[in-house]
């Protein structure tokens, strides 16, 4: 069973702080990693994808990947109340038809 | 550009009733997926179709069937609904190594 684990929430940070979300995965052959944001009652929307070791920055978001440690993280700088949502880590499994395995999600609340 | 369209958006069924959830994508994607999401949980894969004409079971296929009608459409059928199938159902599609695109979901309650 290929697993994706996320740090349990909920996570609360003050406005303007850095929010750090973490994810580990079990399939060493995985090559593609995604962070989705899901607002309550809405569908997941992609915010970051990362395929190589290291950091990838997009605006206030930075994804970090360490394949040796099987670890993916998402940093949100200058957190805003509008960032309050559930963040889902997803890993594309090796040798499959582009299937994704999702973590259970971390609920983030940014306090004004 | 509509992306991935799911119908219906909401549905209430009685135990034992059957229904089909519809999904259509207009992005010419080869692969399509059905997930369910229960409170406090991530998305679990029910069935997927890697390409037109093929379907395969995912993590939680019991109680469901699927049909890949053509490249655009992938339907999910509940033959005899059970309360345990109360959930939010999402359809997604993808091509190549791009991220999956999700529909808005179908909220299904089974009494």
XYZ file of C-alpha atoms in Angstrom:
223
model
C 0.000 0.000 0.000
C 1.565 3.261 -1.147
C 1.113 5.847 1.572
C 1.263 9.584 1.892
C 1.353 11.030 5.380
C 0.784 14.636 6.357
C 1.384 16.254 9.705
C -1.864 16.267 11.599
C -3.627 19.564 12.022
C -5.218 21.765 12.552
C -2.438 24.295 12.166
C -2.975 27.893 13.226
C -0.603 30.734 12.404
C -0.953 34.509 12.819
C -1.349 36.699 9.778
C 2.018 37.518 8.247
C 3.758 34.435 9.638
C 5.225 31.523 7.726
C 3.085 28.391 7.575
C 4.970 25.112 7.152
C 3.199 22.021 5.889
C 4.912 18.661 5.693
C 4.384 15.413 3.849
C 6.178 12.058 3.659
C 5.602 9.293 1.152
C 6.427 5.616 0.959
C 6.917 4.969 -2.779
C 10.613 5.556 -3.528
C 9.936 5.487 -7.262
C 7.624 8.494 -7.188
C 8.716 11.337 -9.429
C 5.943 13.918 -9.284
C 4.595 15.748 -6.272
C 1.748 18.200 -5.906
C 0.184 20.471 -3.354
C -3.518 21.169 -3.661
C -5.518 23.706 -1.701
C -9.111 22.903 -0.876
C -11.531 25.414 0.552
C -14.470 24.057 2.506
C -17.102 22.687 0.141
C -14.946 23.206 -2.927
C -12.818 21.008 -5.158
C -9.033 20.754 -4.826
C -7.066 23.315 -6.791
C -3.414 22.911 -7.670
C -1.064 25.436 -6.127
C 2.362 23.844 -6.594
C 3.992 20.979 -8.425
C 7.578 19.831 -7.951
C 9.556 17.154 -9.744
C 13.213 17.689 -8.764
C 15.062 17.805 -5.476
C 15.372 21.257 -3.992
C 13.147 24.281 -3.720
C 10.597 25.701 -6.112
C 9.162 29.125 -5.477
C 5.981 30.675 -6.817
C 5.011 33.946 -5.234
C 4.438 33.397 -1.527
C 4.603 29.614 -1.914
C 7.734 27.468 -1.801
C 7.705 23.719 -2.302
C 10.650 21.677 -1.092
C 11.462 18.133 -2.177
C 13.962 15.680 -0.746
C 13.660 12.339 -2.534
C 16.331 10.670 -0.398
C 14.280 11.401 2.723
C 10.965 10.917 0.870
C 9.810 14.275 2.118
C 7.885 17.137 0.559
C 6.997 20.399 2.220
C 5.107 23.582 1.443
C 5.979 26.934 2.947
C 3.556 29.822 2.778
C 5.199 33.162 3.509
C 3.307 36.233 4.716
C 0.260 34.082 5.439
C -3.108 35.716 4.818
C -6.561 34.837 6.182
C -7.471 33.859 2.618
C -4.888 31.058 2.877
C -7.096 29.340 5.456
C -7.968 26.026 3.835
C -7.054 22.351 3.825
C -3.819 21.556 2.018
C -3.515 18.177 0.363
C -0.221 16.574 -0.547
C -0.423 14.276 -3.573
C 2.184 11.916 -4.989
C 2.106 10.389 -8.444
C 2.830 6.703 -8.063
C 5.557 5.002 -10.022
C 4.601 2.525 -12.720
C 0.941 3.497 -12.774
C -1.456 5.310 -15.054
C -0.664 8.693 -13.514
C -2.517 7.774 -10.360
C -2.213 10.111 -7.428
C -2.144 9.073 -3.809
C -3.345 11.795 -1.477
C -2.551 12.521 2.113
C -5.409 13.191 4.487
C -4.715 16.920 4.415
C -3.667 19.586 6.884
C -6.208 22.210 7.863
C -4.588 25.636 8.071
C -6.135 28.611 9.817
C -4.518 32.030 9.485
C -5.601 34.268 12.329
C -6.094 37.985 11.593
C -13.368 26.379 -21.398
C -15.388 24.322 -18.907
C -12.599 21.875 -17.893
C -14.124 18.969 -15.967
C -17.911 19.000 -15.554
C -19.731 16.777 -13.084
C -23.451 16.175 -12.827
C -25.420 16.254 -10.657
C -23.962 18.564 -8.010
C -26.167 17.202 -5.246
C -28.190 14.020 -4.873
C -30.107 12.270 -2.121
C -30.859 8.573 -2.516
C -32.540 5.913 -0.486
C -30.683 2.748 0.405
C -30.879 0.283 -2.467
C -31.502 2.841 -5.186
C -29.171 3.103 -8.137
C -27.741 6.113 -9.892
C -25.025 7.220 -12.257
C -22.684 10.131 -11.712
C -21.592 11.779 -14.918
C -18.233 13.348 -15.735
C -17.092 15.028 -18.932
C -13.864 16.848 -19.796
C -13.148 19.077 -22.752
C -9.346 19.138 -22.498
C -8.741 16.079 -24.678
C -7.136 14.267 -21.738
C -6.445 10.567 -21.995
C -6.753 9.620 -18.314
C -9.752 10.099 -16.064
C -10.380 9.262 -12.403
C -13.126 8.963 -9.827
C -12.369 9.756 -6.179
C -14.414 9.907 -3.032
C -13.688 12.216 -0.116
C -15.019 11.633 3.357
C -14.835 14.139 6.233
C -11.304 14.673 7.482
C -9.834 12.444 4.834
C -7.985 12.931 1.629
C -9.208 11.694 -1.704
C -9.388 7.951 -2.246
C -9.330 6.540 -5.746
C -12.352 4.463 -6.722
C -11.685 3.680 -10.389
C -9.616 5.139 -13.149
C -9.356 4.974 -16.912
C -5.859 5.354 -18.305
C -7.174 5.726 -21.831
C -10.346 5.366 -23.823
C -11.532 1.765 -23.662
C -9.731 0.821 -20.444
C -10.785 0.944 -16.796
C -9.102 -0.277 -13.621
C -9.890 -0.523 -9.946
C -8.432 1.893 -7.471
C -8.205 1.736 -3.707
C -11.933 1.516 -2.889
C -13.851 0.009 -5.858
C -16.388 -2.152 -4.030
C -19.997 -1.158 -4.711
C -19.155 0.868 -7.824
C -18.896 0.360 -11.547
C -17.570 2.672 -14.241
C -17.870 3.217 -17.953
C -15.491 5.147 -20.185
C -18.069 6.045 -22.779
C -15.629 7.897 -25.040
C -12.546 10.023 -24.565
C -14.566 12.832 -22.996
C -16.885 10.979 -20.651
C -16.340 8.729 -17.634
C -19.338 7.703 -15.545
C -19.571 6.156 -12.083
C -22.520 3.928 -11.199
C -23.855 2.858 -7.835
C -25.996 -0.204 -8.452
C -27.446 -0.517 -4.947
C -26.612 2.503 -2.833
C -25.594 2.019 0.797
C -25.274 4.634 3.585
C -21.493 3.988 3.610
C -21.366 5.497 0.140
C -22.462 8.884 1.435
C -19.564 11.070 0.373
C -18.365 13.778 -1.954
C -17.322 12.377 -5.311
C -14.753 14.069 -7.509
C -13.869 13.354 -11.095
C -10.462 14.330 -12.457
C -8.589 14.154 -15.729
C -4.971 14.470 -16.780
C -2.683 14.188 -19.767
C 1.005 13.421 -19.858
C 2.744 14.271 -16.572
C 0.643 17.325 -15.847
C -1.335 17.734 -12.616
C -4.867 16.445 -12.452
C -7.776 18.796 -13.053
C -10.794 18.288 -10.801
C -14.486 18.819 -11.305
C -16.599 20.653 -8.733
C -17.762 17.440 -7.090
C -21.039 15.633 -6.466
C -22.369 15.616 -2.928
C -24.218 12.362 -2.436
C -26.295 11.439 0.608
C -27.778 7.992 1.044
C -30.498 7.585 3.619
